[in-house]
Short mmCIF file of C-alpha atoms and ligand atoms in Angstrom, two decimals:
data_model
loop_
_atom_site.label_atom_id
_atom_site.label_comp_id
_atom_site.label_asym_id
_atom_site.label_seq_id
_atom_site.Cartn_x
_atom_site.Cartn_y
_atom_site.Cartn_z
CA MET Y 1 0.00 0.00 0.00
CA ARG Y 2 1.28 3.45 -0.86
CA PRO Y 3 1.65 5.77 2.08
CA GLY Y 4 -0.89 8.64 2.33
CA GLY Y 5 -0.30 12.12 0.88
CA ALA Y 6 1.00 13.83 4.02
CA ALA Y 7 3.19 10.89 5.07
CA ARG Y 8 4.72 10.67 1.59
CA LEU Y 9 5.36 14.38 1.59
CA PHE Y 10 7.26 14.30 4.87
CA ALA Y 11 9.13 11.15 3.88
CA MET Y 12 10.35 12.87 0.69
CA ARG Y 13 11.37 15.99 2.55
CA GLY Y 14 13.31 13.83 5.02
CA THR Y 15 15.12 11.96 2.26
CA ALA Y 16 16.04 15.19 0.52
CA ARG Y 17 17.58 16.55 3.70
CA ARG Y 18 19.53 13.44 4.58
CA THR Y 19 21.02 12.17 1.34
CA ASP Y 20 20.33 14.37 -1.66
CA GLY Y 21 22.40 17.27 -2.93
CA PHE Y 22 21.37 20.90 -2.96
CA ILE Y 23 19.63 20.82 -6.35
CA GLU Y 24 17.60 17.71 -5.47
CA GLY Y 25 16.59 19.27 -2.14
CA ALA Y 26 15.50 22.46 -3.88
CA THR Y 27 13.31 20.54 -6.33
CA THR Y 28 11.68 18.68 -3.47
CA THR Y 29 11.07 21.92 -1.60
CA MET Y 30 9.53 23.35 -4.75
CA PHE Y 31 7.32 20.25 -5.02
CA VAL Y 32 6.30 20.58 -1.37
CA PHE Y 33 5.54 24.24 -1.91
CA LYS Y 34 3.32 23.40 -4.90
CA ARG Y 35 1.56 20.77 -2.81
CA TRP Y 36 0.78 23.29 -0.07
CA THR Y 37 -0.37 25.85 -2.64
CA ALA Y 38 -2.71 23.24 -4.08
CA ALA Y 39 -3.98 22.39 -0.59
CA ALA Y 40 -4.55 26.08 0.16
CA ALA Y 41 -6.39 26.52 -3.14
CA MET Y 42 -8.55 23.50 -2.32
CA ILE Y 43 -9.42 24.84 1.14
CA GLY Y 44 -10.17 28.22 -0.48
CA ALA Y 45 -12.50 26.56 -2.98
CA LEU Y 46 -14.21 24.65 -0.17
CA ILE Y 47 -14.77 27.83 1.81
CA ALA Y 48 -16.05 29.60 -1.32
CA GLY Y 49 -18.57 26.82 -1.87
CA LEU Y 50 -19.71 26.79 1.75
CA GLY Y 51 -23.23 27.97 0.96
CA SER Y 52 -24.20 24.64 -0.52
CA ALA Y 53 -21.31 22.17 -0.48
CA GLY Y 54 -21.17 19.99 2.59
CA ALA Y 55 -24.23 21.49 4.22
CA GLY Y 56 -26.80 19.04 5.51
CA ASP Y 57 -30.42 19.37 4.42
CA GLY Y 58 -32.59 18.92 7.48
CA GLN Y 59 -29.93 16.90 9.26
CA PRO Y 60 -26.15 16.96 9.74
CA SER Y 61 -24.04 15.48 6.93
CA ASN Y 62 -20.57 13.98 6.83
CA TRP Y 63 -17.82 16.59 6.50
CA GLN Y 64 -20.34 19.35 6.92
CA LEU Y 65 -18.64 22.73 7.11
CA ASN Y 66 -21.41 25.25 7.45
CA PHE Y 67 -24.93 25.43 8.85
CA GLN Y 68 -27.54 23.00 7.67
CA LEU Y 69 -29.38 24.37 4.63
CA SER Y 70 -31.83 27.02 5.69
CA ALA Y 71 -35.52 26.20 5.40
CA THR Y 72 -37.11 29.35 6.86
CA PRO Y 73 -36.82 33.13 6.35
CA VAL Y 74 -35.45 33.49 9.91
CA MET Y 75 -32.67 30.99 9.23
CA ASP Y 76 -31.90 32.83 5.95
CA GLU Y 77 -31.37 35.96 8.03
CA ILE Y 78 -29.24 34.10 10.59
CA VAL Y 79 -27.01 32.75 7.81
CA LYS Y 80 -26.68 36.21 6.26
CA PHE Y 81 -25.81 37.78 9.60
CA HIS Y 82 -23.31 35.00 10.32
CA ASN Y 83 -21.58 35.57 6.97
CA TYR Y 84 -21.56 39.33 7.49
CA LEU Y 85 -19.93 38.87 10.91
CA LEU Y 86 -17.44 36.42 9.43
CA TYR Y 87 -16.34 38.94 6.78
CA THR Y 88 -16.14 41.65 9.45
CA ILE Y 89 -13.92 39.67 11.80
CA VAL Y 90 -11.72 38.43 8.96
CA ALA Y 91 -11.17 42.04 7.84
CA ILE Y 92 -10.38 43.18 11.42
CA THR Y 93 -8.04 40.26 12.01
CA ALA Y 94 -6.25 40.84 8.69
CA PHE Y 95 -5.84 44.54 9.51
CA VAL Y 96 -4.42 43.82 12.99
CA LEU Y 97 -2.08 41.20 11.50
CA LEU Y 98 -0.90 43.74 8.94
CA LEU Y 99 -0.18 46.31 11.68
CA LEU Y 100 1.71 43.66 13.69
CA LEU Y 101 3.80 42.71 10.66
CA ILE Y 102 4.65 46.38 10.03
CA VAL Y 103 5.73 46.77 13.67
CA ILE Y 104 7.78 43.56 13.57
CA VAL Y 105 9.56 44.44 10.33
CA ARG Y 106 9.99 48.22 10.51
CA PHE Y 107 10.26 48.93 14.21
CA ASN Y 108 12.39 46.15 15.62
CA ALA Y 109 15.57 47.16 17.49
CA ARG Y 110 17.80 46.44 14.49
CA ALA Y 111 15.73 48.28 11.84
CA ASN Y 112 14.88 51.20 14.11
CA PRO Y 113 17.71 51.68 16.69
CA THR Y 114 16.61 55.13 17.92
CA PRO Y 115 12.85 55.01 18.53
CA SER Y 116 10.61 58.06 18.43
CA ARG Y 117 9.64 59.38 21.90
CA ARG Y 118 6.21 60.59 20.75
CA THR Y 119 3.38 59.70 23.19
CA HIS Y 120 0.29 61.40 21.72
CA ASN Y 121 -1.37 61.74 18.37
CA THR Y 122 -4.85 63.26 18.58
CA LEU Y 123 -5.96 62.15 15.11
CA ILE Y 124 -5.07 58.51 15.61
CA GLU Y 125 -6.56 58.45 19.13
CA VAL Y 126 -9.88 59.77 17.84
CA ALA Y 127 -9.76 57.30 14.94
CA TRP Y 128 -9.13 54.23 17.10
CA THR Y 129 -12.04 55.21 19.32
CA VAL Y 130 -14.56 56.22 16.68
CA ILE Y 131 -13.91 53.48 14.10
CA PRO Y 132 -14.56 50.59 16.56
CA VAL Y 133 -17.74 52.36 17.70
CA ILE Y 134 -18.90 52.57 14.07
CA ILE Y 135 -18.08 48.87 13.59
CA LEU Y 136 -20.03 47.92 16.73
CA VAL Y 137 -23.04 49.96 15.62
CA GLY Y 138 -22.77 48.27 12.21
CA ILE Y 139 -23.01 44.92 14.01
CA ALA Y 140 -25.67 45.95 16.54
CA VAL Y 141 -28.21 47.27 14.03
CA PRO Y 142 -28.61 44.05 11.96
CA SER Y 143 -28.29 42.02 15.17
CA PHE Y 144 -31.26 43.75 16.82
CA ARG Y 145 -33.21 43.58 13.56
CA LEU Y 146 -32.68 39.79 13.50
CA LEU Y 147 -33.62 39.48 17.17
CA PHE Y 148 -36.83 41.37 16.47
CA THR Y 149 -37.68 39.07 13.53
CA GLN Y 150 -37.19 36.05 15.79
CA LEU Y 151 -39.16 37.38 18.75
CA ASN Y 152 -41.96 39.26 17.02
CA ILE Y 153 -44.28 36.40 16.12
CA PRO Y 154 -46.39 37.13 13.03
CA PRO Y 155 -50.08 36.09 12.92
CA ALA Y 156 -49.88 32.30 13.02
CA ASP Y 157 -51.71 29.87 10.72
CA LEU Y 158 -51.50 27.11 13.29
CA THR Y 159 -50.14 26.40 16.73
CA VAL Y 160 -48.20 23.38 17.88
CA LYS Y 161 -47.33 22.86 21.51
CA ALA Y 162 -44.18 20.88 22.14
CA THR Y 163 -43.83 19.52 25.66
CA GLY Y 164 -40.41 18.22 26.63
CA LYS Y 165 -40.59 15.14 28.81
CA GLN Y 166 -37.98 12.78 30.17
CA TRP Y 167 -37.14 11.73 27.44
CA PHE Y 168 -39.41 12.36 24.49
CA TRP Y 169 -41.57 15.10 23.06
CA THR Y 170 -45.33 15.40 23.17
CA TYR Y 171 -46.95 17.46 20.40
CA THR Y 172 -50.36 19.05 20.81
CA TYR Y 173 -52.32 20.68 18.00
CA PRO Y 174 -54.80 22.86 19.93
CA ASP Y 175 -56.25 24.71 16.93
CA SER Y 176 -56.26 21.94 14.32
CA GLY Y 177 -58.25 19.18 15.98
CA ASN Y 178 -56.92 19.33 19.53
CA PHE Y 179 -55.13 16.02 19.38
CA GLU Y 180 -51.93 15.10 21.15
CA PHE Y 181 -49.32 12.44 20.56
CA ASP Y 182 -45.89 11.38 21.75
CA SER Y 183 -42.82 11.37 19.57
CA LEU Y 184 -40.16 8.88 20.60
CA LEU Y 185 -36.78 7.96 19.22
CA VAL Y 186 -36.73 4.75 17.18
CA ARG Y 187 -34.30 2.86 19.39
CA ASP Y 188 -34.31 -0.41 17.52
CA THR Y 189 -32.26 0.46 14.42
CA THR Y 190 -33.77 -2.46 12.51
CA LYS Y 191 -37.10 -0.64 12.73
CA LEU Y 192 -35.78 2.54 11.08
CA ARG Y 193 -37.31 3.42 7.73
CA PRO Y 194 -34.68 3.67 4.95
CA ASP Y 195 -34.90 7.49 5.01
CA GLN Y 196 -34.56 7.75 8.78
CA PRO Y 197 -31.16 8.57 10.28
CA ARG Y 198 -30.09 6.65 13.37
CA LEU Y 199 -30.59 8.56 16.65
CA LEU Y 200 -32.78 11.14 14.87
CA GLY Y 201 -35.64 9.07 13.47
CA VAL Y 202 -38.82 9.08 15.58
CA ASP Y 203 -42.01 7.05 15.60
CA ASN Y 204 -44.40 10.01 15.22
CA GLU Y 205 -43.10 13.13 13.49
CA MET Y 206 -44.46 16.59 14.09
CA VAL Y 207 -46.20 17.44 10.79
CA VAL Y 208 -46.75 21.00 9.53
CA PRO Y 209 -47.85 22.53 6.22
CA VAL Y 210 -45.33 24.26 3.96
CA ASN Y 211 -45.30 28.09 3.70
CA LYS Y 212 -47.50 28.51 6.77
CA THR Y 213 -46.53 30.37 9.89
CA VAL Y 214 -46.38 27.90 12.74
CA ARG Y 215 -46.38 29.18 16.29
CA VAL Y 216 -44.53 26.81 18.59
CA LEU Y 217 -45.47 26.85 22.26
CA THR Y 218 -43.10 24.90 24.41
CA THR Y 219 -42.91 23.85 28.01
CA GLY Y 220 -41.20 21.19 30.10
CA ALA Y 221 -43.07 18.52 32.02
CA GLU Y 222 -40.53 18.00 34.81
CA VAL Y 223 -37.14 19.53 33.99
CA ILE Y 224 -35.87 22.09 31.51
CA HIS Y 225 -35.56 20.85 27.92
CA ALA Y 226 -35.02 22.95 24.81
CA PHE Y 227 -36.75 22.75 21.47
CA ALA Y 228 -34.27 23.30 18.65
CA VAL Y 229 -34.38 22.74 14.90
CA PRO Y 230 -31.23 24.07 13.19
CA ALA Y 231 -32.66 24.33 9.65
CA PHE Y 232 -35.50 26.52 10.99
CA GLY Y 233 -33.19 28.70 13.08
CA ILE Y 234 -35.13 28.06 16.27
CA LYS Y 235 -33.91 27.10 19.72
CA ILE Y 236 -35.95 27.87 22.79
CA ASP Y 237 -36.00 26.55 26.33
CA SER Y 238 -38.91 24.38 27.45
CA ILE Y 239 -39.35 25.33 31.08
CA PRO Y 240 -41.70 23.63 33.54
CA GLY Y 241 -44.42 25.98 34.76
CA ARG Y 242 -44.20 28.43 31.90
CA VAL Y 243 -44.85 28.52 28.19
CA ASN Y 244 -42.26 29.92 25.80
CA GLU Y 245 -43.10 30.66 22.22
CA THR Y 246 -41.30 30.91 18.94
CA TRP Y 247 -42.26 30.56 15.29
CA PHE Y 248 -41.14 29.26 11.96
CA LYS Y 249 -42.37 29.26 8.39
CA ALA Y 250 -40.85 26.37 6.47
CA THR Y 251 -40.45 27.21 2.81
CA ARG Y 252 -39.51 23.74 1.57
CA GLU Y 253 -41.16 20.38 2.01
CA GLY Y 254 -39.03 17.74 3.63
CA ILE Y 255 -38.03 16.40 7.00
CA TYR Y 256 -36.03 18.50 9.40
CA TYR Y 257 -34.36 17.14 12.48
CA GLY Y 258 -33.39 18.78 15.72
CA GLN Y 259 -32.50 17.70 19.22
CA CYS Y 260 -33.27 18.61 22.79
CA SER Y 261 -30.69 21.28 23.54
CA GLU Y 262 -30.76 21.58 27.31
CA LEU Y 263 -29.16 18.86 29.39
CA CYS Y 264 -32.20 17.15 30.88
CA GLY Y 265 -31.05 13.82 32.23
CA LYS Y 266 -29.67 10.46 31.21
CA ASP Y 267 -31.50 10.17 27.88
CA HIS Y 268 -31.05 13.79 26.84
CA ALA Y 269 -29.25 12.63 23.72
CA PHE Y 270 -32.14 10.35 22.76
CA MET Y 271 -35.10 12.67 22.42
CA PRO Y 272 -34.76 14.01 18.88
CA ILE Y 273 -37.17 16.38 17.20
CA ALA Y 274 -38.41 15.47 13.73
CA VAL Y 275 -40.56 17.92 11.79
CA ARG Y 276 -42.09 16.83 8.52
CA VAL Y 277 -43.09 19.71 6.25
CA VAL Y 278 -45.77 18.68 3.76
CA SER Y 279 -48.16 20.30 1.28
CA GLU Y 280 -51.35 21.86 2.58
CA GLN Y 281 -53.48 18.98 1.20
CA ALA Y 282 -51.21 16.34 2.74
CA PHE Y 283 -51.37 18.21 6.04
CA ALA Y 284 -55.19 18.30 5.98
CA ALA Y 285 -55.24 14.55 5.30
CA TRP Y 286 -52.75 13.92 8.11
CA VAL Y 287 -54.86 16.01 10.52
CA GLU Y 288 -57.95 13.91 9.71
CA GLU Y 289 -56.02 10.72 10.39
CA ALA Y 290 -54.38 12.13 13.51
CA LYS Y 291 -57.73 13.23 14.92
CA ARG Y 292 -59.00 9.67 14.66
CA LYS Y 293 -55.81 8.22 16.10
CA TRP Y 294 -55.00 10.60 18.92
CA ALA Y 295 -58.15 12.51 19.80
CA ARG Y 296 -58.00 13.39 23.47
CA ASP Y 297 -60.56 11.48 25.44
CA GLY Y 298 -59.83 12.98 28.84
CA SER Y 299 -57.71 10.02 29.95
CA ALA Y 300 -54.58 10.53 31.99
CA PRO Y 301 -51.62 12.05 30.12
CA THR Y 302 -48.82 9.79 28.97
CA ASN Y 303 -46.20 9.09 31.55
CA VAL Y 304 -42.67 7.81 31.24
CA ALA Y 305 -43.60 4.20 31.97
CA GLN Y 306 -46.14 4.15 29.13
CA ALA Y 307 -43.67 5.82 26.80
CA GLU Y 308 -41.00 3.27 27.58
CA GLN Y 309 -43.43 0.46 26.95
CA ALA Y 310 -44.21 1.97 23.60
CA THR Y 311 -40.57 1.86 22.53
CA ARG Y 312 -40.09 -1.78 23.42
CU1 CU V 1 -32.51 17.35 26.92
#
């Protein structure tokens, strides 16, 4: 078997140093340099293609580099703001690096043996106060705008209540039939449907219509959980004794996975959130079926023992 790229590279460099003459060594160095340039170009290309390449759709993907693909207007805004911040910090970091390099090269003891004794420069002092303030305002304005979009819930087309329990989710549809059902991880991997990822697939998905504003009410039954779906750009604590709310408007059909995001006990890692976004007609059909299946008959709410039985 041939050794891998990096190993081969170092092996060649080693050989050149030990046995080969100057010319041979120079060629190898040149080769190594070209290799690194190629690697840098490849990383550059990867970063350039971040928007789509390697991003998971509705779930994480292998070698994912960026966020999961956005599926709501709020997540679109989050991605935009993230990119804007990334450009801003790269520019600041590059500028500071440039200043450092200038200091290192031009003002070291050898290059500049008799340093200037100047201690004040009004112009530069005003500049290094005002420019950061302008940068911070430039960050704060879109940041608050985004926060407002997330917190100001538009008129909702339907409401879904997600109750975090140890360790599964219960979804209630108060204004579309008033049914309620539990959503549990499919623990037995042989029971996973082909399209269901391990540790994310659930028995009963939360189903919502596409292009409709969904208000999510969330609470915890016994401890704090958190309802989070990365592709929707939502993450909100589910706290016992109070109801938090958030919203999303999924713009693409598909299945979107999330996880409980507040450490809630031993099976915290095993209470995934699965949201299936379907057409309006498919949603209406699902509601009819769900009403028959899960209509609330006033019986006692599901408890952990029942839920565990259901998974066996
Ligand atoms: Cu949890």
